[in-house]
CSV table of C-alpha atoms in Angstrom, one decimal:
chain,number,residue,atom,x,y,z
A,65,UNK,CA,155.0,42.2,109.8
A,66,UNK,CA,152.8,45.0,110.8
A,67,UNK,CA,149.3,44.3,112.3
A,68,UNK,CA,146.3,43.4,110.1
A,69,UNK,CA,143.0,44.0,111.9
A,70,UNK,CA,139.8,42.5,110.5
A,71,UNK,CA,136.8,44.5,111.7
A,72,UNK,CA,133.1,43.7,111.8
A,73,UNK,CA,131.1,46.7,110.7
A,74,UNK,CA,127.7,45.3,111.8
A,75,UNK,CA,124.5,45.3,109.8
A,76,UNK,CA,125.1,48.7,108.3
A,77,UNK,CA,124.0,51.6,110.6
A,78,UNK,CA,127.0,53.2,112.3
A,79,UNK,CA,125.2,52.9,115.6
A,80,UNK,CA,125.9,49.2,115.6
A,81,UNK,CA,129.7,49.5,115.1
A,82,UNK,CA,131.4,48.5,118.3
A,83,UNK,CA,133.6,51.2,120.0
A,84,UNK,CA,136.7,49.0,119.6
A,85,UNK,CA,136.0,48.7,115.9
A,86,UNK,CA,135.7,52.5,115.5
A,87,UNK,CA,139.0,53.0,117.4
A,88,UNK,CA,140.8,50.5,115.2
A,89,UNK,CA,139.6,52.2,112.1
A,90,UNK,CA,140.8,55.6,113.3
A,91,UNK,CA,144.3,54.4,114.4
A,92,UNK,CA,145.2,52.1,111.5
A,93,UNK,CA,147.7,53.5,109.0
A,94,UNK,CA,145.4,52.3,106.1
A,95,UNK,CA,141.8,51.1,105.9
A,96,UNK,CA,140.1,48.9,103.3
A,97,UNK,CA,136.4,48.8,103.6
A,98,UNK,CA,133.3,47.2,102.1
A,99,UNK,CA,131.6,49.7,99.8
A,100,UNK,CA,128.7,50.1,102.2
A,101,UNK,CA,131.0,51.2,105.0
A,102,UNK,CA,133.5,53.4,103.2
A,103,UNK,CA,131.7,56.6,104.1
A,104,UNK,CA,131.6,55.7,107.8
A,105,UNK,CA,135.4,55.4,107.9
A,106,UNK,CA,136.8,58.8,109.1
A,107,UNK,CA,140.4,57.8,108.4
A,108,UNK,CA,141.6,59.7,105.3
A,109,UNK,CA,143.8,56.7,104.2
A,110,UNK,CA,141.1,54.4,103.0
A,111,UNK,CA,139.9,52.6,99.9
A,112,UNK,CA,137.2,50.1,99.0
A,113,UNK,CA,138.0,46.3,98.5
A,114,UNK,CA,137.7,46.2,94.8
A,115,UNK,CA,138.6,42.8,93.3
A,116,UNK,CA,138.8,40.2,96.1
A,117,UNK,CA,141.4,38.1,94.2
A,118,UNK,CA,143.7,41.2,94.3
A,119,UNK,CA,142.9,42.3,97.8
A,120,UNK,CA,145.5,40.1,99.6
A,121,UNK,CA,148.3,41.6,97.4
A,122,UNK,CA,147.0,45.2,98.0
A,123,UNK,CA,146.9,44.5,101.8
A,124,UNK,CA,150.4,43.1,101.6
A,125,UNK,CA,151.7,46.2,99.9
A,126,UNK,CA,150.2,48.5,102.6
A,127,UNK,CA,151.4,46.2,105.5
A,128,UNK,CA,154.9,46.9,104.3
A,129,UNK,CA,154.3,50.5,105.2
A,130,UNK,CA,152.2,50.2,108.4
A,131,UNK,CA,149.1,48.7,110.0
A,132,UNK,CA,146.0,47.9,108.0
A,133,UNK,CA,142.4,47.5,109.0
A,134,UNK,CA,139.8,45.7,106.8
A,135,UNK,CA,136.2,46.5,107.5
A,136,UNK,CA,133.7,43.8,106.5
A,137,UNK,CA,129.9,43.8,106.8
A,138,UNK,CA,128.3,42.0,109.8
A,139,UNK,CA,130.5,39.7,111.8
A,140,UNK,CA,133.9,38.8,110.3
A,141,UNK,CA,133.6,35.3,111.8
A,142,UNK,CA,130.5,34.4,109.8
A,143,UNK,CA,130.7,33.8,106.0
A,144,UNK,CA,133.2,36.6,105.6
A,145,UNK,CA,136.7,37.4,104.3
A,146,UNK,CA,138.4,36.2,107.5
A,147,UNK,CA,139.3,32.7,106.2
A,148,UNK,CA,140.7,34.1,103.0
A,149,UNK,CA,142.8,36.7,104.9
A,150,UNK,CA,144.0,34.2,107.5
A,151,UNK,CA,145.1,31.8,104.8
A,152,UNK,CA,147.2,34.6,103.2
A,153,UNK,CA,148.8,36.2,106.3
A,154,UNK,CA,150.6,34.7,109.4
A,155,UNK,CA,148.1,34.1,112.2
A,156,UNK,CA,150.2,36.1,114.7
A,157,UNK,CA,149.9,39.2,112.6
A,158,UNK,CA,146.0,39.1,112.4
A,159,UNK,CA,143.6,40.6,115.0
A,160,UNK,CA,139.9,40.2,114.7
A,161,UNK,CA,137.3,42.6,116.2
A,162,UNK,CA,133.9,40.9,116.0
A,163,UNK,CA,130.8,42.8,114.9
A,164,UNK,CA,127.0,42.4,115.1
A,165,UNK,CA,125.9,40.0,112.4
A,166,UNK,CA,122.8,40.8,110.3
A,167,UNK,CA,121.2,37.4,111.2
A,168,UNK,CA,121.8,38.0,114.9
A,169,UNK,CA,120.3,41.5,114.6
A,170,UNK,CA,117.4,40.0,112.6
A,171,UNK,CA,116.7,37.3,115.2
A,172,UNK,CA,116.5,40.0,117.9
A,173,UNK,CA,114.0,41.9,115.8
A,174,UNK,CA,111.9,38.7,115.5
A,175,UNK,CA,112.4,38.1,119.2
A,176,UNK,CA,113.7,34.5,118.6
A,177,UNK,CA,116.4,32.8,120.6
A,178,UNK,CA,118.9,31.0,118.5
A,179,UNK,CA,120.2,28.1,120.5
A,180,UNK,CA,118.8,25.5,118.1
A,181,UNK,CA,119.1,27.6,114.9
A,182,UNK,CA,121.0,26.7,111.7
A,183,UNK,CA,122.5,29.2,109.3
A,184,UNK,CA,123.1,29.3,105.5
A,185,UNK,CA,124.5,31.7,103.0
A,186,UNK,CA,123.6,32.1,99.4
A,187,UNK,CA,126.5,34.5,98.7
A,188,UNK,CA,128.4,32.8,95.9
A,189,UNK,CA,127.1,29.4,96.8
A,190,UNK,CA,124.8,26.8,95.3
A,191,UNK,CA,121.8,26.4,97.6
A,192,UNK,CA,118.5,24.6,97.2
A,193,UNK,CA,115.3,24.8,99.2
A,194,UNK,CA,115.6,21.1,99.9
A,195,UNK,CA,118.4,21.9,102.3
A,196,UNK,CA,116.5,24.6,104.1
A,197,UNK,CA,113.3,22.4,104.3
A,198,UNK,CA,115.2,19.5,105.8
A,199,UNK,CA,116.6,21.7,108.6
A,200,UNK,CA,113.3,23.5,109.3
A,201,UNK,CA,111.3,20.2,109.4
A,202,UNK,CA,113.7,19.0,112.1
A,203,UNK,CA,112.0,21.8,114.2
A,204,UNK,CA,114.9,24.2,113.9
A,205,UNK,CA,114.8,27.9,113.0
A,206,UNK,CA,116.7,28.4,109.7
A,207,UNK,CA,118.3,31.7,108.8
A,208,UNK,CA,119.6,32.6,105.4
A,209,UNK,CA,121.9,35.4,104.1
A,210,UNK,CA,120.2,36.2,100.8
A,211,UNK,CA,121.4,37.5,97.4
A,212,UNK,CA,119.5,38.9,94.4
A,213,UNK,CA,118.8,35.4,93.1
A,214,UNK,CA,117.9,33.8,96.4
A,215,UNK,CA,115.7,36.3,98.2
A,216,UNK,CA,113.0,35.6,100.8
A,217,UNK,CA,110.4,35.1,98.1
A,218,UNK,CA,112.6,32.4,96.5
A,219,UNK,CA,112.6,30.6,99.9
A,220,UNK,CA,108.9,31.0,100.3
A,221,UNK,CA,108.1,29.7,96.8
A,222,UNK,CA,110.2,26.6,97.4
A,223,UNK,CA,108.2,25.9,100.5
A,224,UNK,CA,104.9,26.3,98.7
A,225,UNK,CA,106.0,24.0,95.9
A,226,UNK,CA,106.7,21.3,98.5
A,227,UNK,CA,103.3,21.7,100.1
A,228,UNK,CA,104.7,23.7,103.1
A,229,UNK,CA,103.0,27.0,102.3
A,230,UNK,CA,101.7,27.2,105.9
A,231,UNK,CA,105.2,27.5,107.4
A,232,UNK,CA,106.2,30.8,108.8
A,233,UNK,CA,108.7,32.8,106.9
A,234,UNK,CA,110.3,36.0,108.2
A,235,UNK,CA,112.0,38.5,105.8
A,236,UNK,CA,114.2,41.5,106.6
A,237,UNK,CA,115.5,44.1,104.2
A,238,UNK,CA,118.0,47.0,104.6
A,239,UNK,CA,118.4,46.0,108.3
A,240,UNK,CA,119.3,48.8,110.7
A,241,UNK,CA,118.8,51.5,108.0
A,242,UNK,CA,115.9,54.1,108.2
A,243,UNK,CA,114.0,52.2,105.5
A,244,UNK,CA,114.3,48.8,107.3
A,245,UNK,CA,111.5,46.4,106.5
A,246,UNK,CA,110.6,43.2,108.4
A,247,UNK,CA,107.8,40.9,107.4
A,248,UNK,CA,106.6,37.8,109.1
A,249,UNK,CA,103.9,35.7,107.3
A,250,UNK,CA,103.0,32.3,106.0
A,251,UNK,CA,105.3,31.2,103.1
A,252,UNK,CA,102.3,31.3,100.7
A,253,UNK,CA,102.0,35.0,101.3
A,254,UNK,CA,105.7,35.9,101.3
A,255,UNK,CA,106.1,34.1,98.0
A,256,UNK,CA,104.1,36.8,96.3
A,257,UNK,CA,106.2,39.7,97.7
A,258,UNK,CA,109.3,41.5,96.3
A,259,UNK,CA,112.4,42.3,98.3
A,260,UNK,CA,115.5,44.4,98.2
A,261,UNK,CA,118.7,42.5,97.2
A,262,UNK,CA,120.1,43.4,100.7
A,263,UNK,CA,117.8,40.9,102.5
A,264,UNK,CA,117.8,38.0,105.0
A,265,UNK,CA,115.2,35.4,105.6
A,266,UNK,CA,114.2,32.9,108.2
A,267,UNK,CA,112.0,29.8,108.2
A,268,UNK,CA,110.6,29.0,111.7
A,269,UNK,CA,110.2,25.3,112.6
A,270,UNK,CA,107.3,23.2,113.9
A,271,UNK,CA,106.5,25.5,116.8
A,272,UNK,CA,105.3,28.1,114.3
A,273,UNK,CA,102.4,25.9,113.2
A,274,UNK,CA,104.1,23.2,111.1
A,275,UNK,CA,102.3,19.9,111.0
A,276,UNK,CA,103.9,17.2,113.2
A,277,UNK,CA,105.3,14.4,111.1
A,278,UNK,CA,105.4,16.2,107.8
A,279,UNK,CA,108.7,15.8,105.9
A,280,UNK,CA,110.1,17.6,102.9
A,281,UNK,CA,110.5,15.8,99.6
A,282,UNK,CA,114.2,15.5,98.7
A,283,UNK,CA,115.5,14.9,95.2
A,284,UNK,CA,114.7,11.4,93.9
A,285,UNK,CA,112.4,10.8,96.9
A,286,UNK,CA,108.7,10.1,97.1
A,287,UNK,CA,106.4,11.7,99.7
A,288,UNK,CA,106.7,9.8,103.0
A,289,UNK,CA,109.9,8.0,101.9
A,290,UNK,CA,113.0,8.3,104.0
A,291,UNK,CA,116.2,9.5,102.2
A,292,UNK,CA,118.4,6.7,101.0
A,293,UNK,CA,121.7,6.9,102.9
A,294,UNK,CA,123.3,3.6,102.1
A,295,UNK,CA,126.8,3.6,100.5
A,296,UNK,CA,126.9,3.4,96.8
A,297,UNK,CA,128.4,0.7,94.5
A,298,UNK,CA,130.6,1.6,91.6
A,299,UNK,CA,127.9,1.0,89.0
A,300,UNK,CA,125.8,3.8,90.5
A,301,UNK,CA,128.2,6.4,89.1
A,302,UNK,CA,128.6,7.8,85.6
A,303,UNK,CA,132.2,6.8,84.8
A,304,UNK,CA,133.4,7.0,81.2
A,305,UNK,CA,137.2,6.3,81.2
A,306,UNK,CA,138.1,8.5,84.2
A,307,UNK,CA,139.8,6.5,87.1
A,308,UNK,CA,137.6,6.1,90.2
A,309,UNK,CA,138.3,5.1,93.8
A,310,UNK,CA,136.9,1.6,94.0
A,311,UNK,CA,133.8,1.0,96.2
A,312,UNK,CA,135.5,-1.0,98.9
A,313,UNK,CA,138.4,1.5,99.2
A,314,UNK,CA,135.9,4.4,99.1
A,315,UNK,CA,133.8,2.9,101.9
A,316,UNK,CA,137.0,2.6,104.1
A,317,UNK,CA,137.8,6.2,103.3
A,318,UNK,CA,134.3,7.4,104.3
A,319,UNK,CA,134.6,5.5,107.6
A,320,UNK,CA,138.1,6.9,108.3
A,321,UNK,CA,137.0,10.5,107.5
A,322,UNK,CA,134.4,10.3,110.3
A,323,UNK,CA,132.1,12.9,108.8
A,324,UNK,CA,129.9,14.9,111.2
A,325,UNK,CA,126.7,16.9,110.3
A,326,UNK,CA,127.7,20.4,109.1
A,327,UNK,CA,131.3,19.5,108.1
A,328,UNK,CA,133.0,21.2,105.3
A,329,UNK,CA,134.9,18.7,103.1
A,330,UNK,CA,137.6,19.2,100.4
A,331,UNK,CA,138.0,16.4,97.8
A,332,UNK,CA,141.2,17.2,96.0
A,333,UNK,CA,141.8,15.4,92.7
A,334,UNK,CA,138.1,14.4,92.7
A,335,UNK,CA,138.1,12.4,89.5
A,336,UNK,CA,134.5,11.1,88.8
A,337,UNK,CA,133.4,12.4,92.1
A,338,UNK,CA,132.7,9.1,93.8
A,339,UNK,CA,134.1,10.3,97.2
A,340,UNK,CA,132.6,13.8,96.8
A,341,UNK,CA,129.1,12.3,96.1
A,342,UNK,CA,129.3,9.9,99.1
A,343,UNK,CA,130.3,12.8,101.4
A,344,UNK,CA,127.7,15.2,100.0
A,345,UNK,CA,124.9,12.6,100.3
A,346,UNK,CA,125.8,12.1,104.0
A,347,UNK,CA,126.0,15.8,104.7
A,348,UNK,CA,122.9,16.9,102.7
A,349,UNK,CA,120.4,18.7,104.9
A,350,UNK,CA,122.9,19.3,107.7
A,351,UNK,CA,124.5,22.4,106.3
A,352,UNK,CA,127.6,20.5,105.4
A,353,UNK,CA,129.4,21.4,102.1
A,354,UNK,CA,131.7,19.5,99.8
A,355,UNK,CA,134.2,21.2,97.5
A,356,UNK,CA,135.5,19.0,94.6
A,357,UNK,CA,138.8,20.2,93.0
A,358,UNK,CA,139.8,18.6,89.7
A,359,UNK,CA,142.0,19.8,86.8
A,360,UNK,CA,141.0,17.3,84.1
A,361,UNK,CA,138.3,18.7,81.8
A,362,UNK,CA,136.9,15.3,81.2
A,363,UNK,CA,136.7,14.5,84.9
A,364,UNK,CA,135.0,17.9,85.6
A,365,UNK,CA,132.3,17.0,83.1
A,366,UNK,CA,131.7,13.7,84.9
A,367,UNK,CA,131.7,15.4,88.3
A,368,UNK,CA,128.9,17.7,87.0
A,369,UNK,CA,126.9,14.7,85.7
A,370,UNK,CA,127.2,12.8,88.9
A,371,UNK,CA,126.3,15.8,91.0
A,372,UNK,CA,123.2,16.3,88.8
A,373,UNK,CA,122.3,12.5,89.0
A,374,UNK,CA,122.2,12.5,92.8
A,375,UNK,CA,120.7,16.0,93.2
A,376,UNK,CA,123.5,17.4,95.4
A,377,UNK,CA,123.2,21.1,95.8
A,378,UNK,CA,125.9,21.0,98.6
A,379,UNK,CA,128.6,19.7,96.2
A,380,UNK,CA,130.7,22.5,94.6
A,381,UNK,CA,133.0,21.8,91.6
A,382,UNK,CA,136.2,23.8,91.0
A,383,UNK,CA,138.2,23.3,87.8
A,384,UNK,CA,142.0,23.8,87.9
A,385,UNK,CA,145.1,23.0,89.9
A,386,UNK,CA,144.6,22.6,93.6
A,387,UNK,CA,146.9,25.3,94.7
A,388,UNK,CA,145.1,27.8,92.5
A,389,UNK,CA,141.7,26.9,93.9
A,390,UNK,CA,141.9,26.0,97.5
A,391,UNK,CA,143.0,29.4,98.9
A,392,UNK,CA,139.5,30.7,98.1
A,393,UNK,CA,137.6,27.8,99.8
A,394,UNK,CA,136.1,27.8,103.3
A,395,UNK,CA,138.3,26.1,106.0
A,396,UNK,CA,137.5,22.4,106.0
A,397,UNK,CA,137.1,20.0,108.9
A,398,UNK,CA,137.9,17.0,106.6
A,399,UNK,CA,140.1,16.7,103.5
A,400,UNK,CA,140.6,13.7,101.1
A,401,UNK,CA,143.5,14.0,98.6
A,402,UNK,CA,142.9,11.4,95.9
A,403,UNK,CA,145.2,13.1,93.4
A,404,UNK,CA,147.6,16.0,93.7
A,405,UNK,CA,149.9,16.0,90.6
A,406,UNK,CA,153.2,17.2,92.0
A,407,UNK,CA,151.6,19.6,94.5
A,408,UNK,CA,151.2,17.3,97.5
A,409,UNK,CA,153.7,18.9,99.8
A,410,UNK,CA,152.4,22.4,99.0
A,411,UNK,CA,148.7,21.3,99.5
A,412,UNK,CA,149.5,19.7,102.9
A,413,UNK,CA,151.5,22.7,104.0
A,414,UNK,CA,148.7,25.1,103.1
A,415,UNK,CA,146.1,23.0,105.0
A,416,UNK,CA,148.3,23.1,108.1
A,417,UNK,CA,148.3,26.9,108.0
A,418,UNK,CA,144.5,26.9,108.2
A,419,UNK,CA,144.4,25.7,111.8
A,420,UNK,CA,144.4,22.7,114.1
A,421,UNK,CA,142.4,19.5,114.1
A,422,UNK,CA,141.7,19.2,110.3
A,423,UNK,CA,141.5,15.5,109.4
A,424,UNK,CA,143.4,14.8,106.2
A,425,UNK,CA,143.5,11.5,104.3
A,426,UNK,CA,145.9,11.0,101.4
A,427,UNK,CA,145.5,8.1,99.0
A,428,UNK,CA,148.9,6.9,97.8
A,429,UNK,CA,149.4,4.4,95.0
A,430,UNK,CA,153.0,4.9,93.8
A,431,UNK,CA,156.0,4.4,96.1
A,432,UNK,CA,157.1,8.0,95.4
A,433,UNK,CA,153.8,9.4,96.6
A,434,UNK,CA,153.8,7.2,99.7
A,435,UNK,CA,157.3,8.5,100.6
A,436,UNK,CA,156.4,12.1,99.9
A,437,UNK,CA,153.2,11.9,102.0
A,438,UNK,CA,154.8,10.2,105.0
A,439,UNK,CA,157.7,12.7,105.0
A,440,UNK,CA,155.3,15.6,104.7
A,441,UNK,CA,153.0,14.4,107.5
A,442,UNK,CA,156.0,14.1,109.8
A,443,UNK,CA,157.7,17.3,108.8
A,444,UNK,CA,154.5,19.4,109.1
A,445,UNK,CA,153.7,18.2,112.6
A,446,UNK,CA,150.5,16.2,111.9
A,447,UNK,CA,149.0,14.5,115.0
A,448,UNK,CA,147.5,11.0,115.3
A,449,UNK,CA,149.2,9.9,112.1
A,450,UNK,CA,148.1,6.5,111.0
A,451,UNK,CA,148.6,4.4,107.8
A,452,UNK,CA,146.4,1.7,106.4
A,453,UNK,CA,147.3,-0.3,103.3
A,454,UNK,CA,144.3,-1.6,101.3
A,455,UNK,CA,144.5,-4.2,98.6
A,456,UNK,CA,141.3,-5.6,97.1
A,457,UNK,CA,141.2,-9.0,95.5
A,458,UNK,CA,138.3,-10.1,93.3
A,459,UNK,CA,137.2,-13.6,92.3
A,460,UNK,CA,137.9,-14.4,88.6
A,461,UNK,CA,136.7,-17.6,86.8
A,462,UNK,CA,139.5,-20.0,85.8
A,463,UNK,CA,137.8,-22.9,84.0
A,464,UNK,CA,135.5,-24.5,86.6
A,465,UNK,CA,137.4,-22.9,89.4
A,466,UNK,CA,138.0,-19.3,90.7
A,467,UNK,CA,141.1,-17.4,91.6
A,468,UNK,CA,141.6,-14.1,93.3
A,469,UNK,CA,143.0,-11.3,91.1
A,470,UNK,CA,144.5,-8.5,93.1
A,471,UNK,CA,144.5,-4.8,92.4
A,472,UNK,CA,147.2,-2.3,93.2
A,473,UNK,CA,147.7,-1.7,96.9
A,474,UNK,CA,146.7,1.7,98.1
A,475,UNK,CA,148.2,3.3,101.2
A,476,UNK,CA,145.9,5.6,103.1
A,477,UNK,CA,148.0,8.1,105.1
A,478,UNK,CA,145.9,9.9,107.8
A,479,UNK,CA,146.4,12.5,110.4
A,480,UNK,CA,145.2,15.8,111.9
A,481,UNK,CA,146.8,19.2,111.6
A,482,UNK,CA,148.5,20.3,114.8
A,483,UNK,CA,150.3,23.5,115.8
A,484,UNK,CA,152.1,25.1,112.7
A,485,UNK,CA,155.8,24.7,113.1
A,486,UNK,CA,158.7,26.7,111.6
A,487,UNK,CA,159.1,24.2,108.7
A,488,UNK,CA,155.4,24.7,107.9
């Protein structure tokens, strides 16, 4: 296959395009570019992205004829198209040329170092001010890629509503262009301003004047109360008739996943969302995100109700078959497969193509699923493969005595993705 080059175009001004990026644009046989960069591409064989869902196929058609360059805004390694493209094309055929990200440019303009900073994007994602507040109140600088619905004033208004109007907010619009605008002021002042949709924002932590010991108020939480992080029992969830991973099994799964702050998690076959909710509660405020994939309309309705009940802005629900949905998701660090229909082998193979060291747990109830999972983990080259069979017995009255009534055994098949092999 001919070479696919993913190029970072920087914040917008052509002065910030790296020489290597300019050279790659000129020498490629064809160039696809973000609309903002199309006029900066001197190569006559060029076109804008158009529909992102159709872009991989358009690239594939051009790759059959020669090399292709894709020019994205900012840095292609940060909330960009790179994950989508790497999931659709062999890794050995992809070259990445980094660019100057708009948030890095913005931090330089604000003269802030970023060793302890955290980053969020509102582009196509659900995001609440609670998440931003939690990170900022830990003393970190928080940077945000904005969109038209989540601009710097939206961030500032959220801070004001939580009694944090004194915190410093920085806002940058049309960065690197002649009409660049950068504002740094208390949130109470920024909340009353208007901004261009092409904006970024930052909230600076305690060193910018925040009161020591103040904490944001999270959903369902009173002022001064610490967030409740204990594991949930089954009766905490809205269930209806949809099957749910029982609490004892769910607690084992959470322990085996080994979640870390900032993790991206996929829950495939999410059902009522009990595993998704537990993961999202653990990750809330750390930047971690949970993507719940479910094809049952009834279960999707319950997922939404449980997400709303627990106030989880970092839990994203996707309706449909897994193999239709997961190619568009960010690369995960952890995956739980609670239900896969007949797509298990395809799902595991796809995850393996995303890279190494992704922890995957598959819950198997039937003997057929157990056999399929074990064979796939071995064939696809998973590392550190382990199996745990869980069977929960509950006490049941029998006259004046009690007996233990057993549920179905569940096999948890676990492993980490390794080097992709030829069978993958």
